[in-house]
Coordinates of C-alpha atoms in Angstrom, one line a residue:
X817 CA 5.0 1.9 40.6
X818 CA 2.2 1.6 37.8
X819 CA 2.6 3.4 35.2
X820 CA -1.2 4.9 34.3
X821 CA -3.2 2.6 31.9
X822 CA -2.8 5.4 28.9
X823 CA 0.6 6.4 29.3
X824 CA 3.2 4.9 26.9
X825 CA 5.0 2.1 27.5
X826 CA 8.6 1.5 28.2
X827 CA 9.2 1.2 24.8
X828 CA 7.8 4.4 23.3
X829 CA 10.9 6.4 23.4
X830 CA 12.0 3.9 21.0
X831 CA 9.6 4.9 18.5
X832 CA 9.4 9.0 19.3
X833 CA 9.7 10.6 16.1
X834 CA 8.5 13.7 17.6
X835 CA 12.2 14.6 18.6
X836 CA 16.0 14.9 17.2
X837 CA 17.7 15.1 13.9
X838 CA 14.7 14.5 11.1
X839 CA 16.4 13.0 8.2
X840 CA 18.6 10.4 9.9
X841 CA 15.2 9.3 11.7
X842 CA 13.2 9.4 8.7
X843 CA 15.7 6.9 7.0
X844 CA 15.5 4.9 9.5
X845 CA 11.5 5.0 10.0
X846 CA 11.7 4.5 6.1
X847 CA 14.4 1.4 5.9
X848 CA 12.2 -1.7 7.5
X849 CA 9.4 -0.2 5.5
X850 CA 11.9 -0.1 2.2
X851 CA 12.5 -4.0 3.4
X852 CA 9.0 -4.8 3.9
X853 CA 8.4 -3.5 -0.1
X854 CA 11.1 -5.6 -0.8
X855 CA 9.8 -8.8 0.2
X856 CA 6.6 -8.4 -1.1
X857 CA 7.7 -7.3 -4.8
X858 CA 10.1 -10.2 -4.2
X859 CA 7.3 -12.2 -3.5
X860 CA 5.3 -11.3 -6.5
X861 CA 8.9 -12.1 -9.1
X862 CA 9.2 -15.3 -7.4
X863 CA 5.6 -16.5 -7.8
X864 CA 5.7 -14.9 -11.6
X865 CA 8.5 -16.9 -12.5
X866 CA 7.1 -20.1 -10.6
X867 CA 4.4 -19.6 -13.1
X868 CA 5.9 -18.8 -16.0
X869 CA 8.6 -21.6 -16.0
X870 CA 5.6 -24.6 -15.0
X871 CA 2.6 -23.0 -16.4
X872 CA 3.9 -20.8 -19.7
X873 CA 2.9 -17.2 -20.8
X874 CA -0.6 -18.1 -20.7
X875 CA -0.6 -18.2 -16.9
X876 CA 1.4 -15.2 -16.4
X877 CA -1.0 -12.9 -18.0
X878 CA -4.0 -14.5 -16.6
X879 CA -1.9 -13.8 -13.1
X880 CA -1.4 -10.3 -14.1
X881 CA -4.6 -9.7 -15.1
X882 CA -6.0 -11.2 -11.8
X883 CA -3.5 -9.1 -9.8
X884 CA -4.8 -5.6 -10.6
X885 CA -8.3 -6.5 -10.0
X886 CA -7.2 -7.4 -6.7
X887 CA -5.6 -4.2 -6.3
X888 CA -8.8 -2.7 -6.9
X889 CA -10.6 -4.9 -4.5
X890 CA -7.6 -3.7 -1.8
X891 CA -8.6 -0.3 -2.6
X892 CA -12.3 -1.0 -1.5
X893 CA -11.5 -1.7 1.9
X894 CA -7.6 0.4 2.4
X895 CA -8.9 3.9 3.1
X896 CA -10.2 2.3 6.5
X897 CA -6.9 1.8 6.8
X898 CA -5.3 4.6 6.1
X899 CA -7.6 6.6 7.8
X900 CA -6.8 4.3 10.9
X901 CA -3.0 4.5 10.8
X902 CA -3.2 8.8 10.8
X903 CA -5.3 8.4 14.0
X904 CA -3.0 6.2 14.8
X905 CA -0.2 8.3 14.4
X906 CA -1.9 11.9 15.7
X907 CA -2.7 9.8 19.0
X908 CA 0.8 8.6 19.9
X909 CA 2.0 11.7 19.0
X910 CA -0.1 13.0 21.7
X911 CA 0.7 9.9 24.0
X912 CA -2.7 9.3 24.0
X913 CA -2.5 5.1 23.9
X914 CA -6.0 4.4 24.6
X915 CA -7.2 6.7 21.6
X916 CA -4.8 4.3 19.5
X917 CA -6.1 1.1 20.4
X918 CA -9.6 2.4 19.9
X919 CA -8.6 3.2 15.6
X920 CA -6.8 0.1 15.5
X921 CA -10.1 -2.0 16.9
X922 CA -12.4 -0.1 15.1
X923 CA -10.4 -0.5 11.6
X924 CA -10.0 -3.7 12.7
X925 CA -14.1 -3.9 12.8
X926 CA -14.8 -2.2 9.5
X927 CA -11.7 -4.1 7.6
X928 CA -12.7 -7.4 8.5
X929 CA -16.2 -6.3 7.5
X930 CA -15.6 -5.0 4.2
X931 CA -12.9 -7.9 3.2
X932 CA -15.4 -10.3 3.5
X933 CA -18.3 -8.5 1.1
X934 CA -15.6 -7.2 -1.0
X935 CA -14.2 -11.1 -1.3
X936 CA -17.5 -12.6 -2.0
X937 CA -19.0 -10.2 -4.4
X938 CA -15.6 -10.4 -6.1
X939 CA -16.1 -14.5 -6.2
X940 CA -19.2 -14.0 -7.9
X941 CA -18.3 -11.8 -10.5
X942 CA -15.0 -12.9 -11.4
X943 CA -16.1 -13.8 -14.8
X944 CA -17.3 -10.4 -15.2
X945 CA -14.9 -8.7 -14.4
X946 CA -12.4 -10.5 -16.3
X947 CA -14.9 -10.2 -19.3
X948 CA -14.4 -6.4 -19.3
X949 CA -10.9 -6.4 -19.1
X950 CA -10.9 -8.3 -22.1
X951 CA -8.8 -10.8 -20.7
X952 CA -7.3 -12.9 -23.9
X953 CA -9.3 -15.7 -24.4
X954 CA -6.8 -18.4 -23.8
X955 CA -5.6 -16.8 -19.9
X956 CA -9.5 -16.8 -19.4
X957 CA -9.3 -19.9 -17.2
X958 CA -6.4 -19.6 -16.0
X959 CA -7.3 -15.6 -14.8
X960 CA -10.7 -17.0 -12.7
X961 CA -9.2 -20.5 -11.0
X962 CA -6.5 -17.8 -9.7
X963 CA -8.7 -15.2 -9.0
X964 CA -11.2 -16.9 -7.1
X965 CA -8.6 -18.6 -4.3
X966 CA -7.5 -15.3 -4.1
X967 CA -10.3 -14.2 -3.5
X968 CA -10.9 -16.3 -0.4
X969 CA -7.5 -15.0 1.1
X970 CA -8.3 -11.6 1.3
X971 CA -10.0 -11.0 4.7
X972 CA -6.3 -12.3 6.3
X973 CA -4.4 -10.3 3.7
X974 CA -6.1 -7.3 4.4
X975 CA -5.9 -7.6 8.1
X976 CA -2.0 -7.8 7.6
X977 CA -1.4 -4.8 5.9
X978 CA -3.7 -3.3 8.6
X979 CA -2.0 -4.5 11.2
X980 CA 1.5 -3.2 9.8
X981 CA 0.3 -0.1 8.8
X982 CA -1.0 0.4 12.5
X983 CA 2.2 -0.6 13.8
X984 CA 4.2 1.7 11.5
X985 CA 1.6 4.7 12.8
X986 CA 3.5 3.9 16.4
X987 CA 6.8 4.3 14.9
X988 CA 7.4 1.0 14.6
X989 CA 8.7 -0.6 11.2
X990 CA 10.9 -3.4 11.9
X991 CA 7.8 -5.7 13.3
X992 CA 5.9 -5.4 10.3
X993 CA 9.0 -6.4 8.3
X994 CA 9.8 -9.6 10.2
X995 CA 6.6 -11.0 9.5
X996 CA 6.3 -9.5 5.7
X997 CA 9.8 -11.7 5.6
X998 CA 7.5 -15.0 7.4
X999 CA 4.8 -14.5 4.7
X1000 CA 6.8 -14.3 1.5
X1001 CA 9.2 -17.4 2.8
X1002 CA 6.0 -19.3 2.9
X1003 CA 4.3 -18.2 0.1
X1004 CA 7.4 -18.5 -2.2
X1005 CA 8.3 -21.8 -1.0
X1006 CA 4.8 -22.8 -0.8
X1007 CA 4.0 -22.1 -4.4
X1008 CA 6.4 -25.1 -6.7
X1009 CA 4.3 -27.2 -3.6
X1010 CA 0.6 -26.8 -4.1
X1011 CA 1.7 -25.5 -8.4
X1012 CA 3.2 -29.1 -9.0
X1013 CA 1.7 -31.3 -5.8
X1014 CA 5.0 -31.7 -4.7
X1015 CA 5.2 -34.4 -1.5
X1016 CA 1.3 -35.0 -0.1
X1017 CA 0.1 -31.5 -1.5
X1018 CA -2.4 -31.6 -4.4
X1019 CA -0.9 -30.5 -7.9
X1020 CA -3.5 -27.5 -8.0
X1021 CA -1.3 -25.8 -11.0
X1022 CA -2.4 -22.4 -11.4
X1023 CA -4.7 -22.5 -8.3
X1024 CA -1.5 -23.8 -6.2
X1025 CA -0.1 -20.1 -6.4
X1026 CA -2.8 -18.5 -4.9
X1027 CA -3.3 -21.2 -2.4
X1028 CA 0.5 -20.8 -1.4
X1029 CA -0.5 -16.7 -0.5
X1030 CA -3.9 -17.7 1.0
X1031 CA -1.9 -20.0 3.5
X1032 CA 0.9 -17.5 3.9
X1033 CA -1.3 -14.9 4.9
X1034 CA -3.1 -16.6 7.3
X1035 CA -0.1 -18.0 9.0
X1036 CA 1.8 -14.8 9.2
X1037 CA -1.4 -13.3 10.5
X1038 CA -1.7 -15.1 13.3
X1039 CA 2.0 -14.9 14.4
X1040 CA 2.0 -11.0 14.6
X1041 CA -1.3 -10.9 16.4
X1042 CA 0.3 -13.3 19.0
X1043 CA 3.5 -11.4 18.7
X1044 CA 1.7 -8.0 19.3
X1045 CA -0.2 -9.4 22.4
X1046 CA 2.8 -11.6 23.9
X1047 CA 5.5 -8.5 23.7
X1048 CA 2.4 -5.3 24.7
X1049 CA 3.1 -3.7 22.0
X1050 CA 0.8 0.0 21.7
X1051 CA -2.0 -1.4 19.5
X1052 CA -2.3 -4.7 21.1
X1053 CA -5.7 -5.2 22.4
X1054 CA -6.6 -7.7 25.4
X1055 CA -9.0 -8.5 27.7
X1056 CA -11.7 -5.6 27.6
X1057 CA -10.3 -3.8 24.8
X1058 CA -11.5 -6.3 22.7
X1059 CA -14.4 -4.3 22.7
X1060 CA -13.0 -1.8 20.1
X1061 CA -13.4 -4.3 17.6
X1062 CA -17.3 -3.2 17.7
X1063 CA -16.3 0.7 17.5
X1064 CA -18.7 3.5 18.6
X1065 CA -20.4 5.5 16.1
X1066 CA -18.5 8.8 16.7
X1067 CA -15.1 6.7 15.4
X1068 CA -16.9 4.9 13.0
X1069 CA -17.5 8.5 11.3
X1070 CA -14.3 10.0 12.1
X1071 CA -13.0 6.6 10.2
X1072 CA -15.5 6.6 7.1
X1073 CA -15.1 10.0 6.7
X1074 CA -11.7 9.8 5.6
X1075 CA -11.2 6.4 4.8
X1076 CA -14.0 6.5 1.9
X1077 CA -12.1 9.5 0.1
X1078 CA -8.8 7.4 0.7
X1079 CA -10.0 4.3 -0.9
X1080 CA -11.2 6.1 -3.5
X1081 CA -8.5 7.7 -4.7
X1082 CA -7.1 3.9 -4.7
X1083 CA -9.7 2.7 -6.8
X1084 CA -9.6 5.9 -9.4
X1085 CA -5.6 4.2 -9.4
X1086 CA -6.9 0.7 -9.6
X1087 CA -9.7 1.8 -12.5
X1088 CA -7.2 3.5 -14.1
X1089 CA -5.1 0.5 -14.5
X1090 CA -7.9 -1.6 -15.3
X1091 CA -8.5 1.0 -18.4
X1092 CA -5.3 0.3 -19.4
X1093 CA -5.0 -3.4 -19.3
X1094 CA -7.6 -3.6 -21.3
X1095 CA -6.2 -1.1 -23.9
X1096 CA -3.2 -3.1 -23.4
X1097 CA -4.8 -6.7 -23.8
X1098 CA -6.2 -5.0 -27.3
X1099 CA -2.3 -5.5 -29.0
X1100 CA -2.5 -9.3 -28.0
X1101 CA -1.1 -11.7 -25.9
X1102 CA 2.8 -10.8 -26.5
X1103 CA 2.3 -7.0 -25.1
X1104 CA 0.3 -8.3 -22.1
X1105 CA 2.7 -10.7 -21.2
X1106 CA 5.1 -8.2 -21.8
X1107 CA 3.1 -5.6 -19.5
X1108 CA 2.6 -7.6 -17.0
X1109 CA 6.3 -8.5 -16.1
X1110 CA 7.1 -5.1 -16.7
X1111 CA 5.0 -4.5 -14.1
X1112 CA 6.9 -6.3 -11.4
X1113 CA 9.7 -4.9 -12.1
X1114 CA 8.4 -1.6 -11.6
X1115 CA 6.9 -2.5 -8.6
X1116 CA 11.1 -2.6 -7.6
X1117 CA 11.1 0.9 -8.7
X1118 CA 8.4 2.3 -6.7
X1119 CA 9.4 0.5 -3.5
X1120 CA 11.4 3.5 -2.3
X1121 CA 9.1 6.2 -3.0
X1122 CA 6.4 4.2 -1.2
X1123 CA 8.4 3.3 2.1
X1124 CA 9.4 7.3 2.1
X1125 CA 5.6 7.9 2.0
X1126 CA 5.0 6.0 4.4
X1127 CA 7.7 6.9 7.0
X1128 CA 6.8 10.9 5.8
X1129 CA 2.9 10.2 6.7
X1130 CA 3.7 8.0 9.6
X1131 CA 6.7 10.8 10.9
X1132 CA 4.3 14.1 10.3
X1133 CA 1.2 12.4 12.0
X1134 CA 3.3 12.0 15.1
X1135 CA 4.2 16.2 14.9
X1136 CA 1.4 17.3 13.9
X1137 CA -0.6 15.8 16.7
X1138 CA 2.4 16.6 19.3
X1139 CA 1.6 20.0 18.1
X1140 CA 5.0 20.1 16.1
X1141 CA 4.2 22.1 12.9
X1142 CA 7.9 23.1 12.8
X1143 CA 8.7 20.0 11.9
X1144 CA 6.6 19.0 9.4
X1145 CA 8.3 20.9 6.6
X1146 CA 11.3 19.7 7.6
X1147 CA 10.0 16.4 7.1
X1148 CA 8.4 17.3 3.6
X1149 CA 12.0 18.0 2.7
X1150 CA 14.2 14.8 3.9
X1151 CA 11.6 13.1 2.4
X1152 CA 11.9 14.5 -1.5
X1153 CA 15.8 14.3 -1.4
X1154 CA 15.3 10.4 -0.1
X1155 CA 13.3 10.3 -2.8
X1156 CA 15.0 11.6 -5.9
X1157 CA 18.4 9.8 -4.4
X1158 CA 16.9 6.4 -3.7
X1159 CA 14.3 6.2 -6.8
X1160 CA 16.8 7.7 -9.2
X1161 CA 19.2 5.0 -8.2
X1162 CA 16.9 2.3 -8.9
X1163 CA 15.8 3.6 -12.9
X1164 CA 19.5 3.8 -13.6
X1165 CA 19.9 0.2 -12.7
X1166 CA 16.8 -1.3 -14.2
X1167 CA 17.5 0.7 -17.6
X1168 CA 20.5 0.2 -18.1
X1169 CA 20.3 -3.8 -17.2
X1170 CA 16.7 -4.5 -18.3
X1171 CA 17.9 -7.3 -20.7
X1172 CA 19.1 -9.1 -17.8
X1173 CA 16.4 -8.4 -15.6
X1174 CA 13.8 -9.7 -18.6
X1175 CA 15.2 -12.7 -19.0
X1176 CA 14.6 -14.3 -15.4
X1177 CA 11.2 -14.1 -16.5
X1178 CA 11.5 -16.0 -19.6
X1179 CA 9.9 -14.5 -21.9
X1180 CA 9.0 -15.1 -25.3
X1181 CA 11.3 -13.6 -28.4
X1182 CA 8.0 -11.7 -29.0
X1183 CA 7.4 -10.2 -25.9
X1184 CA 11.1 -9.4 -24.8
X1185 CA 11.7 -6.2 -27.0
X1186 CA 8.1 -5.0 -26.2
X1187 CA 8.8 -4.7 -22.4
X1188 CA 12.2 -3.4 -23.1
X1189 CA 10.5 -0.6 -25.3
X1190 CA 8.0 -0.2 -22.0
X1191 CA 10.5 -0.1 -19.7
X1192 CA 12.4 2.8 -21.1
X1193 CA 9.7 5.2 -21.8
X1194 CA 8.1 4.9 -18.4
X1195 CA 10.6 3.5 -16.1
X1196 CA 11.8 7.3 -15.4
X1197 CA 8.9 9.0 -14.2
X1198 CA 8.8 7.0 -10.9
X1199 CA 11.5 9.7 -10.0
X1200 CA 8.2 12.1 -10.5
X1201 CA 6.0 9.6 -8.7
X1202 CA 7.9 9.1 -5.7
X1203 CA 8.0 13.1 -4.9
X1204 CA 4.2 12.9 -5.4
X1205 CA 4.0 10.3 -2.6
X1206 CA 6.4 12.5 -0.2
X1207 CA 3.7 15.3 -0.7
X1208 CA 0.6 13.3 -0.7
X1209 CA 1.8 11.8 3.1
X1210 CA 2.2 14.9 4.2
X1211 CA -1.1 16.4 4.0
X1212 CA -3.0 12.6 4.7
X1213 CA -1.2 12.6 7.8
X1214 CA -3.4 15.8 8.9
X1215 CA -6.6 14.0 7.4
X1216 CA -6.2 16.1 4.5
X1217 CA -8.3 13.6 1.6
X1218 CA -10.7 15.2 -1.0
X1219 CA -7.6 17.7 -2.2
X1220 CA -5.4 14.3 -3.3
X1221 CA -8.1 12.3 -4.9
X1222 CA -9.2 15.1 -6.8
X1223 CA -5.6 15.1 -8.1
X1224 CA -5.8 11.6 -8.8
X1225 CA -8.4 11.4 -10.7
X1226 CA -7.5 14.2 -13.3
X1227 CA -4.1 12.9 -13.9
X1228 CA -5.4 9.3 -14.5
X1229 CA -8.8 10.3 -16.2
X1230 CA -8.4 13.3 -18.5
X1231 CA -4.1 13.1 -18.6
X1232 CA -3.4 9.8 -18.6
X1233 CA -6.0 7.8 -20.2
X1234 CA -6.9 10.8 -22.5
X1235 CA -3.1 10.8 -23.8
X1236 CA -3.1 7.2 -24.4
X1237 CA -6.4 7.1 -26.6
X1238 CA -5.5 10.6 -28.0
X1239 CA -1.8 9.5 -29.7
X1240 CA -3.0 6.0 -30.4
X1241 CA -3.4 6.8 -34.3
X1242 CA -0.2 8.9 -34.5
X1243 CA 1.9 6.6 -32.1
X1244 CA 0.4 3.1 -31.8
X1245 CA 1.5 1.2 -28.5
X1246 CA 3.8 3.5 -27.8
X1247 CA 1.0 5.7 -26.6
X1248 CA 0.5 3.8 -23.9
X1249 CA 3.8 3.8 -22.9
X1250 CA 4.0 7.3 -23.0
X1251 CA 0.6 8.1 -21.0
X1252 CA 2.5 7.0 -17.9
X1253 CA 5.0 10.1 -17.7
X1254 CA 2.7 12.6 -18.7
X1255 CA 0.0 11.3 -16.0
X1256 CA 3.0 11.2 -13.5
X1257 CA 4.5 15.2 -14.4
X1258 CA 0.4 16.3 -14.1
X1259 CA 0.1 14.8 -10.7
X1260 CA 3.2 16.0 -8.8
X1261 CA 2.6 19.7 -10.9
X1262 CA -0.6 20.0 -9.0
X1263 CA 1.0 17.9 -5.7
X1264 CA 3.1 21.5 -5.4
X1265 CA 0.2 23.7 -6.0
X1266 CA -2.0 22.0 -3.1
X1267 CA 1.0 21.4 -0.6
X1268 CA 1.8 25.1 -1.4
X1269 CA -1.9 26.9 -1.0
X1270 CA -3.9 24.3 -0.5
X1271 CA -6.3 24.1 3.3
X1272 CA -4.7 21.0 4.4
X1273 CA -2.7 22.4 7.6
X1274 CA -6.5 23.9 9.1
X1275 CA -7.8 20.6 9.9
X1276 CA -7.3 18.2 12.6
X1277 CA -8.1 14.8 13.0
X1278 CA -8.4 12.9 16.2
X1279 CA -10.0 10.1 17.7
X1280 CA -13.5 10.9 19.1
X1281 CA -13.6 10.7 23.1
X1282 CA -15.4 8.0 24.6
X1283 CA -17.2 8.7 28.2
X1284 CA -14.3 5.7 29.5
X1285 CA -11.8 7.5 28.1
X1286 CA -12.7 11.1 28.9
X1287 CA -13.3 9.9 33.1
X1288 CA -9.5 8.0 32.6
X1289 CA -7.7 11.6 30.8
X1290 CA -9.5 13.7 33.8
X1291 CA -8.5 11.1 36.6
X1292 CA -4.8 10.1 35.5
X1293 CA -3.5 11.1 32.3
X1294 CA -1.4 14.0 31.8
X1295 CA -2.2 17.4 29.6
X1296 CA 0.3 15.9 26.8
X1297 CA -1.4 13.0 27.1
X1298 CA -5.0 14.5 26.2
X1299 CA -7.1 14.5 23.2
X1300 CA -7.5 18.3 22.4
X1301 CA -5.3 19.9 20.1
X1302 CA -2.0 21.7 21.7
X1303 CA -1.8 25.7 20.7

């Protein structure tokens, strides 16, 4: 017997997380995710040291230099995201398939869209933007050749992380982490190719890196759409629900409306960071080398906090739109001990073996002790960021946007920045350094205080019914399986 065309599949008790023990399904929500962070920081060590051994300090600031401009161009267009994957989320909670599909084409839509100004503009401006980071004169070059192939990757890179973050808004993690694993295996064995010209591939040098994650992408890109289509997985889209790709106006709100606050609060992160390269790039070429591998290494650190974000947001979506409220703080809970267990283990190790973990990188004799000194001031308050991402998924899982980003802003604006420039003249450098823990304690202090009193469990966020989908809920789909909120 057919099952009705917005039912779940045979495969959705797989990914319920509306039901049984919490934390032992949280971990296991969060672990693939966890993997998938893995592979990707992974990524970015392997390419860094690619660089730095056949290209020299030089290229490995102008690389991380380049890389948090692209973060900010990822913020530009992620909200859509975002906003997607909790509509996403709320719907399957709800069972409601077709109202899952029609986020995913319609972020889809808008992501593609927005990828492609966003990459343009940012190939025009490169030298720009570079300018007013103050990028050192001699990773100029280098910083723009990088840049600009990146640059032409990022529709396909975008479309990736959409894609995963869609599929983890179903419940499912372990797809997005098999083809994470296909993109860094070709990126990192791509890049030594297209760096050096290594068999019939052009020696590109810097540009080779970049080319190795524009091909990556693109390959891994098209795998999981085929994979999505070939094994029906909830969000693939086929035959006339291609049509969600050109959304209606009612989603496209629903969408904006959250996903604009949500990338925003990623580019107050990304213009934060900018600020502080450049303050960074002011104490020369040996602390911005320094900076930037310090930076990868911390982006080890965060990995856990950020896969129990996601799983949190991805786990309370589904309850709140099953209707689950119970659940939720439960959720909020598992989620902060994951956190302080998983994160804490992770600044013990890189403390107390940073030495070790410096030297794969080969760094100068000048920069080494400055990202040791780095490294131990900050490396600890990830503890404090990772319990701020437990509470932020919460309340974004339940479209809660404007209370976070105001957050945001005033711990990286007036806290962070502000202590940085305030206790340069008493501290030097190491008021940079210590900008990053005092931003971190100001954002989880007022995390609590909105997660506490804030609003955020009032609203509701669904998918807007279309006149297709309304006929289909009357004629075959079950009361579970509707769009209205359940009471």
């Amino acid at each position: 017997m057919a099952r009705p065309p917005n039912s779940p599949g045979p495969s959705s008790k797989r990914r319920d997380l509306t039901t049984g023990p919490i934390a032992p399904a949280l971990l296991a929500f969060a672990l693939p995710t966890l993997g998938s962070n893995v592979l990707q920081s992974l990524n970015g060590s392997i390419n860094a040291i690619w660089v730095g051994r056949f290209l020299g300090e030089d290229a490995i600031a102008a690389t991380s230099n380049a890389n948090i401009i692209m973060f900010l161009m990822f913020g530009a267009v992620f909200g859509f995201g975002m906003a997607a994957t909790i509509l996403v989320g709320q719907s399957w909670g709800r069972r409601d398939v077709d109202a899952a599909r029609r986020a995913v084409g319609s972020a889809i839509g808008l992501v593609l869209a927005a990828s492609i100004v966003v990459g343009t503009l940012g190939w025009i401006f490169a030298p720009e933007i570079l300018g007013l980071l103050q990028t050192p004169g001699r990773a100029m070059p280098l910083a723009l050749t990088y840049l600009r192939v990146i640059f032409l990757g990022l529709p396909a890179s975008m479309l990736l992380v959409l894609m995963s973050m869609a599929l983890r808004g179903t419940g499912d993690s372990l797809t997005p982490l098999w083809f994470t694993g296909l993109s860094v295996l070709l990126d990192s064995g791509l890049n030594p190719v297209f760096i050096l010209g290594l068999g019939p591939a052009p020696r590109l040098g810097i540009a080779g890196s970049a080319t190795a994650t524009l091909v990556a992408n693109g390959v891994a890109l098209a795998a999981m759409v085929a994979w999505i289509a070939w094994r029906d997985l909830p969000i693939r889209l086929t035959g006339r629900e291609l049509r969600y790709i050109l959304p209606q106006p009612a989603l496209v709100r629903a969408i904006v409306s959250k996903g604009l606050p949500i990338g925003a609060q990623m580019l107050i992160i990304s213009t934060a960071a900018l600020t502080m390269v450049g303050l960074v790039n002011r104490e020369g070429l040996a602390t911005s080398a320094a900076y930037g591998i310090t930076q990868q290494i911390w982006a080890y650190v965060q990995m856990p906090a950020l896969a129990i974000g996601a799983a949190v947001s991805g786990m309370a979506a589904q309850n709140i739109g099953a209707g689950k409220w119970d659940r939720v703080g439960l959720i909020t809970r598992a989620g902060l001990i994951y956190n302080v267990v998983l994160t804490g283990v992770l600044v013990v190790t890189v403390v107390w073996f940073d030495r070790t973990l410096l030297g794969l990188f080969h760094l100068g004799p000048a920069s080494l002790p400055i990202a040791s000194r780095i490294g131990l001031i900050v490396t600890w308050s990830f503890v404090l960021f990772g319990a701020t991402m437990v509470l932020f998924g919460v309340v974004r899982a339940n479209g809660a946007v404007l209370g976070p980003l105001l957050i945001l802003f005033v711990s990286m604006f007036p806290v962070r920045i502000g202590v940085a420039v305030a206790l340069k003249p008493w501290l030097d450098a190491d008021a940079l350094w210590w900008s990053f823990p005092a931003g971190s304690a100001a954002n989880l202090a007022m995390a609590i205080l909105f997660y506490r009193y804030g609003s955020w469990r009032k609203g509701r966020l669904f998918v807007p019914e279309s006149p297709a989908a309304e006929e289909q809920a009357q004629a075959t789909v079950e009361p579970a399986g509707g769009l209205r909120p359940a009471h």
